[in-house]
mmCIF file of C-alpha atoms in Angstrom:
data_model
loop_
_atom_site.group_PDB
_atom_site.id
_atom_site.type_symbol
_atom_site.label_atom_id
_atom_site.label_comp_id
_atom_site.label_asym_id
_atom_site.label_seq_id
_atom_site.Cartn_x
_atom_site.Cartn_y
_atom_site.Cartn_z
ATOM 1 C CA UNK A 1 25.262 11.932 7.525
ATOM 2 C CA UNK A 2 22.768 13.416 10.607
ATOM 3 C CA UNK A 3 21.418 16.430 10.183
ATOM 4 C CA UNK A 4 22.535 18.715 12.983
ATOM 5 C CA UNK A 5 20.661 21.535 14.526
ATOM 6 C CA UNK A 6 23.235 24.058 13.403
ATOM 7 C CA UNK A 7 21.842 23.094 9.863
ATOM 8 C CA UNK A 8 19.000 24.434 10.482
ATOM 9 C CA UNK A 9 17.515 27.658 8.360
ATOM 10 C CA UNK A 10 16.132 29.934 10.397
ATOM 11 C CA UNK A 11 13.389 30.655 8.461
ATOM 12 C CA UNK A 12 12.435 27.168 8.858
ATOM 13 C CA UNK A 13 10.119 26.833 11.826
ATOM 14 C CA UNK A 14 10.918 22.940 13.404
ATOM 15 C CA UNK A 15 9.681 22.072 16.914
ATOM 16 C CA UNK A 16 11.951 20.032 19.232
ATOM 17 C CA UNK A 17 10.797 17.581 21.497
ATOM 18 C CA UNK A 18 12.654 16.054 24.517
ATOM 19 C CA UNK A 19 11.535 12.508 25.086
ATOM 20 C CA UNK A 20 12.316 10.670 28.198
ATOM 21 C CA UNK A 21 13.151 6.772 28.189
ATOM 22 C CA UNK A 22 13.513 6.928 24.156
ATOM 23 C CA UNK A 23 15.774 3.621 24.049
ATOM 24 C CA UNK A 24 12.680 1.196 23.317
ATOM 25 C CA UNK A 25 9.096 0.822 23.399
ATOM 26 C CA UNK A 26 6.347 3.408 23.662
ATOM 27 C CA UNK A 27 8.904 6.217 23.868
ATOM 28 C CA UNK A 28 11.072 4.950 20.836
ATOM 29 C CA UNK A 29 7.498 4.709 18.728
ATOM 30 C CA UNK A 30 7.052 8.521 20.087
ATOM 31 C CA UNK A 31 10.539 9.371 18.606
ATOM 32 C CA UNK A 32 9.509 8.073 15.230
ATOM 33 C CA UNK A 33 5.710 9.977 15.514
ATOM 34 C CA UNK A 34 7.269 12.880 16.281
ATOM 35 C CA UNK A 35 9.721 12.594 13.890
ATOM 36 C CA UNK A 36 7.179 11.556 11.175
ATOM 37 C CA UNK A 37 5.198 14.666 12.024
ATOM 38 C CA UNK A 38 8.373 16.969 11.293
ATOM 39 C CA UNK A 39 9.920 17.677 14.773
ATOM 40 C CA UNK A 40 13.185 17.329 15.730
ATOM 41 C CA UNK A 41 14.331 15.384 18.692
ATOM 42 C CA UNK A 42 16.145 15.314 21.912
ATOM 43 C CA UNK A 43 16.549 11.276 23.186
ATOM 44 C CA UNK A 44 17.252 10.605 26.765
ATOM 45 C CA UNK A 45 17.449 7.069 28.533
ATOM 46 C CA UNK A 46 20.131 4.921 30.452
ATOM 47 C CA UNK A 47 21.495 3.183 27.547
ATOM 48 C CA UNK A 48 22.929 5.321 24.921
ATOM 49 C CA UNK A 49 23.658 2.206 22.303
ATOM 50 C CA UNK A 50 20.200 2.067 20.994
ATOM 51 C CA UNK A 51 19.392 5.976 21.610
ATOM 52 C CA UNK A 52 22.079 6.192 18.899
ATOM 53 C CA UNK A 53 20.781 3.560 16.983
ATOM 54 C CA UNK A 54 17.310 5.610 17.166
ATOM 55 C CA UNK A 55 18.903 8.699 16.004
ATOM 56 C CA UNK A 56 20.251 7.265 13.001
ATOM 57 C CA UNK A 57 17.331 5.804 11.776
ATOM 58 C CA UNK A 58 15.370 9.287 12.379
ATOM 59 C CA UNK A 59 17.861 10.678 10.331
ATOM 60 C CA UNK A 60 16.623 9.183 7.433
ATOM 61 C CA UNK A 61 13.102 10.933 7.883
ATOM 62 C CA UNK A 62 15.317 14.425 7.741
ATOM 63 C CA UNK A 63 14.981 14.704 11.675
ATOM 64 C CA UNK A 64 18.250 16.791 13.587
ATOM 65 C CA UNK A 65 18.327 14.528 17.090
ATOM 66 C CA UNK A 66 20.447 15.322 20.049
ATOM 67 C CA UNK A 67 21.236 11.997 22.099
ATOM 68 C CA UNK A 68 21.662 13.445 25.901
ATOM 69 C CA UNK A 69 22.001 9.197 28.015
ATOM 70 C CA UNK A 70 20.803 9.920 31.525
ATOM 71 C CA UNK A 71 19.499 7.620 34.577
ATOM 72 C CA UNK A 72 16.274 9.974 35.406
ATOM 73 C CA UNK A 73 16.579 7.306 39.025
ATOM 74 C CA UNK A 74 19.543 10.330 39.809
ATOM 75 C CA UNK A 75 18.471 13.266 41.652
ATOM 76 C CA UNK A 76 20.021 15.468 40.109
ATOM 77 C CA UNK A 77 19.044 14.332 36.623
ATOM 78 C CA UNK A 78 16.297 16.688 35.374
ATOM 79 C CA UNK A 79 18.890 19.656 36.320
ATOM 80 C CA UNK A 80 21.322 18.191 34.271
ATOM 81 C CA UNK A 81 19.715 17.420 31.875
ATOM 82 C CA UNK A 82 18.087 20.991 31.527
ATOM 83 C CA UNK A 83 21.844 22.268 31.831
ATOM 84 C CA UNK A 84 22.901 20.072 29.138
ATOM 85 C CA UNK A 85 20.294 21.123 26.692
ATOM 86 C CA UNK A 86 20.433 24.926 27.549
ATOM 87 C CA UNK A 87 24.555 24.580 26.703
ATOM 88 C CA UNK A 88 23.681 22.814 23.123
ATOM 89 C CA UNK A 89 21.569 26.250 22.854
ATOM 90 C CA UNK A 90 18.385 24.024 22.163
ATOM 91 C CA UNK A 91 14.834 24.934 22.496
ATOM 92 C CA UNK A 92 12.463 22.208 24.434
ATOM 93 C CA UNK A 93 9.146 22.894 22.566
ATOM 94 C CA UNK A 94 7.739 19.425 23.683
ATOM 95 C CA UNK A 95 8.415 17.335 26.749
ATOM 96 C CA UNK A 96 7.332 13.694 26.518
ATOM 97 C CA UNK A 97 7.813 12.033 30.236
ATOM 98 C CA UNK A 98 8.150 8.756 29.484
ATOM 99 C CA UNK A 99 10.875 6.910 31.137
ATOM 100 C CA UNK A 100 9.609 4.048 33.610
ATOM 101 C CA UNK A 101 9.282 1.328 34.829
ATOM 102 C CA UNK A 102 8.033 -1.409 37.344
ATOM 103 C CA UNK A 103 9.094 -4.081 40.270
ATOM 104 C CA UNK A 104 6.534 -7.160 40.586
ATOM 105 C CA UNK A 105 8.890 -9.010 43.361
ATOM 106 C CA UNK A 106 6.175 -7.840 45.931
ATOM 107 C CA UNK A 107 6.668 -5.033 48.474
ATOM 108 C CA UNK A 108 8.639 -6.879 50.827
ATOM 109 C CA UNK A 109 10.779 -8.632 48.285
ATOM 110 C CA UNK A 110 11.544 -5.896 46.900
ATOM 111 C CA UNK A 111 14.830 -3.557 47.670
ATOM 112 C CA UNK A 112 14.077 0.100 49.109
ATOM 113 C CA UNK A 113 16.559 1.348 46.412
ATOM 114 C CA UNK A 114 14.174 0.061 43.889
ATOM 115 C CA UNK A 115 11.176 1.696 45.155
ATOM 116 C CA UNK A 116 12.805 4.733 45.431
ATOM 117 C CA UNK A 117 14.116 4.792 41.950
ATOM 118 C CA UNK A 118 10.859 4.193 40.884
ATOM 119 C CA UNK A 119 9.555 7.318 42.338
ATOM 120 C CA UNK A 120 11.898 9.487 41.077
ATOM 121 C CA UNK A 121 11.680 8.073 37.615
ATOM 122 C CA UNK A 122 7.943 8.130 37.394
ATOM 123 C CA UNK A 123 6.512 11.218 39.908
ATOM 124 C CA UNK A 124 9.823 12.888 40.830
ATOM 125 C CA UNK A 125 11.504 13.294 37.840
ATOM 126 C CA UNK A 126 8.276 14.511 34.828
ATOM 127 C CA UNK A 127 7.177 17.048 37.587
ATOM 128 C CA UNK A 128 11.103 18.816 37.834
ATOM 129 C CA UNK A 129 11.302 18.070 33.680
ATOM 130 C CA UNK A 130 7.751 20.130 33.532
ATOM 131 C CA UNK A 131 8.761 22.861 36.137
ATOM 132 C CA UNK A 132 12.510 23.306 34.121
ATOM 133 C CA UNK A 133 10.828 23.441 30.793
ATOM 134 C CA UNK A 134 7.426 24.833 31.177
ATOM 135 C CA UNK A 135 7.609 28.168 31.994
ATOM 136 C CA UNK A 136 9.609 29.073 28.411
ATOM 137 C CA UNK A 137 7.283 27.515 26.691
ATOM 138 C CA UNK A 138 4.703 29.517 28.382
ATOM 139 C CA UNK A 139 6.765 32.559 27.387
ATOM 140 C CA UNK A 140 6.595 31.412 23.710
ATOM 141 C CA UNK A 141 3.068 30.992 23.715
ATOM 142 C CA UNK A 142 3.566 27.333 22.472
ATOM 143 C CA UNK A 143 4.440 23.803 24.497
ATOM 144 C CA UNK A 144 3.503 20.491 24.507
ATOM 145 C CA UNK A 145 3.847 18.302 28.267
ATOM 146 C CA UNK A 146 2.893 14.772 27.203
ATOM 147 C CA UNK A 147 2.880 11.923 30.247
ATOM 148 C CA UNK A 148 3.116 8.549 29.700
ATOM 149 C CA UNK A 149 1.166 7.327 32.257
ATOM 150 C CA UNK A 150 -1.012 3.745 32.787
ATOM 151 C CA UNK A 151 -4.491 2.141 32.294
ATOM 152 C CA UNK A 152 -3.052 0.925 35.995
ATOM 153 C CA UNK A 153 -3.515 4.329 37.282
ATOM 154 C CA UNK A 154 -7.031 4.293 36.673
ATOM 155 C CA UNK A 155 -7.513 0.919 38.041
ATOM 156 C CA UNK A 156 -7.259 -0.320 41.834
ATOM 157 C CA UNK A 157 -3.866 -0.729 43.072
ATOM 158 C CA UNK A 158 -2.612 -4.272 42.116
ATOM 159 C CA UNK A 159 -0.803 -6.031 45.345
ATOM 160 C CA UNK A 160 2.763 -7.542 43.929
ATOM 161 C CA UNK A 161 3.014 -4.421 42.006
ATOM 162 C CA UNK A 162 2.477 -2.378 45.077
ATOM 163 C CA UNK A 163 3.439 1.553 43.894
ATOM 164 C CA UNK A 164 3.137 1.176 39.953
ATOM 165 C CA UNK A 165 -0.633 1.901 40.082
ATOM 166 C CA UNK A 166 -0.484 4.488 42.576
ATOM 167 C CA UNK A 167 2.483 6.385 41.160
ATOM 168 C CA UNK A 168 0.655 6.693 37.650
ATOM 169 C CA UNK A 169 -2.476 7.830 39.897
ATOM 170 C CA UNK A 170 -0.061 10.794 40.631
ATOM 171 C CA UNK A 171 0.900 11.318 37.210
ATOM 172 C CA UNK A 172 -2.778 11.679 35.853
ATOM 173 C CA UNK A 173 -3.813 14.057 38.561
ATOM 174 C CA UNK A 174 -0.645 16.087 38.106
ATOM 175 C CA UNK A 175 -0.965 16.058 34.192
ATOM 176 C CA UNK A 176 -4.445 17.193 34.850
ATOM 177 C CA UNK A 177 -4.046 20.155 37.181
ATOM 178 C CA UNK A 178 -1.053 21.456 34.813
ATOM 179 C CA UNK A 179 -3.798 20.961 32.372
ATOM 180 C CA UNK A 180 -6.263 23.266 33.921
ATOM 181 C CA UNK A 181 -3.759 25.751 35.179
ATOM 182 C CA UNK A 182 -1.724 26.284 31.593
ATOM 183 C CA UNK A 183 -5.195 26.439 29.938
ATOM 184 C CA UNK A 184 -5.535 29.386 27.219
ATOM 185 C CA UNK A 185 -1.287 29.571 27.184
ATOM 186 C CA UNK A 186 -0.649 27.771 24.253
ATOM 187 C CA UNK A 187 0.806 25.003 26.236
ATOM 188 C CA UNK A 188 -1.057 21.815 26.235
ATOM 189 C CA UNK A 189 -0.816 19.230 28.835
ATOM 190 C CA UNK A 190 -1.844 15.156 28.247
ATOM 191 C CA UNK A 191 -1.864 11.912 30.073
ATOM 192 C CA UNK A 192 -1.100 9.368 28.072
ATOM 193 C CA UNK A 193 -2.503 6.133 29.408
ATOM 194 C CA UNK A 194 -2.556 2.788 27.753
ATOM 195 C CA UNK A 195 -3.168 -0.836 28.987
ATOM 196 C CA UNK A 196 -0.982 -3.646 27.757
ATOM 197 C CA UNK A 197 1.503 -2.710 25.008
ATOM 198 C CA UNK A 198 4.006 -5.007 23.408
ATOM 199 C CA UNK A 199 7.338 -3.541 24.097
ATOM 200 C CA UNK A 200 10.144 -5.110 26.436
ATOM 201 C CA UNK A 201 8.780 -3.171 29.215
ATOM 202 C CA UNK A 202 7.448 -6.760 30.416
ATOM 203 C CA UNK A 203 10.639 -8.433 29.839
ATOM 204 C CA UNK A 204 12.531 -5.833 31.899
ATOM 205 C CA UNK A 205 10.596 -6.408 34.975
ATOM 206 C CA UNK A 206 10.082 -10.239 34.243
ATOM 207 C CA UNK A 207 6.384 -10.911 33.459
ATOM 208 C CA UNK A 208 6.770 -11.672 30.075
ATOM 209 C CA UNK A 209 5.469 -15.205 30.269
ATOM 210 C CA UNK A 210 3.105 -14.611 32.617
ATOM 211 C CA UNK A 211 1.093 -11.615 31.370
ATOM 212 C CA UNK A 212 0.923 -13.515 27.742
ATOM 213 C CA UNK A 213 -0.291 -16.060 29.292
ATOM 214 C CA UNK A 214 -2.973 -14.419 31.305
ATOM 215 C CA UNK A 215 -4.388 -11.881 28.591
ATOM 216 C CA UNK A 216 -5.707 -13.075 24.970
ATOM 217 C CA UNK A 217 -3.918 -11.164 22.182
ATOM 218 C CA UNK A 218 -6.675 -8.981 21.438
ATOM 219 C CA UNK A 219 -6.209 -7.354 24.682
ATOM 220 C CA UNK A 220 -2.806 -5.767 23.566
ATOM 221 C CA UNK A 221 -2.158 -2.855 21.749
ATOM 222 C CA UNK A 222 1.255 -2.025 19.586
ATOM 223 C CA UNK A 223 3.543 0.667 20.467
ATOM 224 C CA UNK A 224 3.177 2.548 17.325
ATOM 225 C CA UNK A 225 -0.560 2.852 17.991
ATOM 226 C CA UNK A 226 -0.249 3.751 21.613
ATOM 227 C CA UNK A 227 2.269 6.299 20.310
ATOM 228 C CA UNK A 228 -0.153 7.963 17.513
ATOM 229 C CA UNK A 229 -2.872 8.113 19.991
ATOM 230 C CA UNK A 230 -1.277 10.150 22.399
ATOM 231 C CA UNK A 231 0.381 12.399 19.706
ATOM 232 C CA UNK A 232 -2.860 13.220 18.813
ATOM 233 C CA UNK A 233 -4.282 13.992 21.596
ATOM 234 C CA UNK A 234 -2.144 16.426 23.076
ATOM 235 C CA UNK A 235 -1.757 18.601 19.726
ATOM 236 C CA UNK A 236 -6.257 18.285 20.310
ATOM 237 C CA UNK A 237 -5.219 19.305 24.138
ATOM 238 C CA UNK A 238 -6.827 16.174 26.307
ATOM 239 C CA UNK A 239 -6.347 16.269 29.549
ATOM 240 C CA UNK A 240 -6.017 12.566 29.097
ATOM 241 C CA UNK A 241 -6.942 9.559 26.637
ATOM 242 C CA UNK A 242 -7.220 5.812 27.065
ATOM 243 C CA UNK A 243 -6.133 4.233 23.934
ATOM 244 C CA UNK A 244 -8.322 1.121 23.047
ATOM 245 C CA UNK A 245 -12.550 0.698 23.896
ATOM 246 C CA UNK A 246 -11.850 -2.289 26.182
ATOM 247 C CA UNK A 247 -9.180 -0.461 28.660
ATOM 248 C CA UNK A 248 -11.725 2.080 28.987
ATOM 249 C CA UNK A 249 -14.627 -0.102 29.342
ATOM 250 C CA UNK A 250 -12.499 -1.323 32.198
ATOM 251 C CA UNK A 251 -11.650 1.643 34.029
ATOM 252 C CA UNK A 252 -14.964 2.606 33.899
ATOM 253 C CA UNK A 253 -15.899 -0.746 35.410
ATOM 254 C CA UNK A 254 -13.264 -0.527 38.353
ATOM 255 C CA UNK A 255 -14.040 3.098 38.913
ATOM 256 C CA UNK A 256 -18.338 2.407 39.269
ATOM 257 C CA UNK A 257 -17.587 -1.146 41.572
ATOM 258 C CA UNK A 258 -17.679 -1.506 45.103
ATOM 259 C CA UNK A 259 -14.204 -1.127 46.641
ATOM 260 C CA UNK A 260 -14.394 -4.880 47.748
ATOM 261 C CA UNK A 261 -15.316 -6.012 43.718
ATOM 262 C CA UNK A 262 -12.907 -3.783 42.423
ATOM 263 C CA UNK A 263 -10.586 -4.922 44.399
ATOM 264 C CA UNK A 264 -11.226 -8.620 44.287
ATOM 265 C CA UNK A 265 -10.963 -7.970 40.135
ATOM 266 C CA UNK A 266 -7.240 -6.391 40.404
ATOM 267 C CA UNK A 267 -6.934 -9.589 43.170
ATOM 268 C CA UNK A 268 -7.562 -11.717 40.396
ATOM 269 C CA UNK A 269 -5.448 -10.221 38.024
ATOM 270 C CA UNK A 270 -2.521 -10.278 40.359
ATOM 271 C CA UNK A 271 -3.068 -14.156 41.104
ATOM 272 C CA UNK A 272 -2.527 -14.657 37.232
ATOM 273 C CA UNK A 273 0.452 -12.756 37.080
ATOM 274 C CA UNK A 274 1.603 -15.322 40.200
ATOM 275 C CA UNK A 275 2.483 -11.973 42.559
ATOM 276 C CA UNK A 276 0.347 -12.858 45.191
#
């Protein structure tokens, strides 16, 4: 039987965090960190199947989880979602914005509908989730923001995948400002942003073959490390961490190159992904 928040003692201190795009992936290996580390959970994504599926296995580890399904593409998402949360009488004590996700048809190939949802999943939506939630948590004196962005958004922008690196661009500079301006709160703010990670994010937007293909094994990281990485460091406060040497050795490469090498490298990368 799942625990329930009701069951709760009060005595019994137990965060809650609200994770965004739970149903797979980097945000499912989140739900089991977080679990792991004793919180209790709020899951959010489109598909509510394997949210519940998710829920019942964190059961197991004696985590209460609240399964809220919601398309974060909607407008008028975050305020629901906020409104559903506040009416279960939960407390958000960590927000981990990580719903997302990408379309590699090529700008013109792809529809403005898309594009648009993409925004509002990935910039639109983590900055209302972080302007709902934030300022309690500021009240409380304790809060955790956590933003799944991408290695991507330190890189040049990759043509084929026209707004993916640029919208993660946002995300780091927003996750860093909030940083600097919840500093000494109690609230700490992270970007999260990893390279290539096995999950089905790849098989969602339909690069699957080509990206193993391209990049040699040792190049990809697992979910469940990307996920304890970026646990870690927003409990330690970082503005922002890179899991794995290599993606930052290559950030650090794109960011020192001349704009024409840098962007002749990302040129490359595209041409093996067959994009452009």
């Amino acid at each position: 039987m799942r625990p329930e928040f009701g069951d709760r003692v009060k005595s019994n201190v137990r965060r809650t965090a609200l994770i965004t795009g739970a149903s797979a992936g980097i945000g499912a290996a989140l739900a089991r960190v977080y679990a792991a580390e004793g919180w209790d959970l709020i899951l959010t994504a489109r598909r509510e199947a394997p949210l519940q599926a998710l829920a019942a296995e964190l059961a197991g580890q004696g985590a209460a989880v609240a399964v809220i399904p919601e398309d974060l593409a909607d407008p008028d998402a975050p305020r629901r979602l906020f409104e559903a949360i506040r009416a279960k009488g939960l407390t958000v004590d960590g927000l981990i914005n990580n719903a997302g996700f990408s379309r590699t048809a090529g700008f013109l190939d792809t529809e403005p509908e898309a594009h648009a949802a993409m925004i509002r999943v990935m910039m639109t939506a983590p900055v209302e989730l972080a302007r709902l939630f934030a300022p309690a948590m500021v009240e409380r004196g304790y809060g955790r923001i956590l933003n799944v962005a991408s290695l991507a958004g330190r890189m040049p922008a990759t043509g084929g995948d026209t707004l993916y690196g640029p919208i993660k661009s946002f995300l780091i500079k927003a996750s860093q400002g909030l940083h600097l301006e919840l500093r000494g709160t109690g609230v700490h703010v992270t970007a999260l942003q990893p390279g290539y990670t096995l999950t089905e994010f790849h098989d969602a937007n339909g690069t699957r073959a080509e990206v193993s293909a391209a990049y040699p094994g040792w190049m990809w990281q697992t979910a469940d490390h990307v996920a304890r990485i970026g646990y870690d460091a927003v409990e330690a406060n970082r503005p922002a961490v890179t899991p794995g040497l290599m993606n930052n050795l290559l950030a650090g490469l794109a960011k020192h190159l001349p704009d024409r090498l840098a962007l002749a490298m990302v040129g490359g990368h595209a041409r093996r992904l067959k994009r452009i």
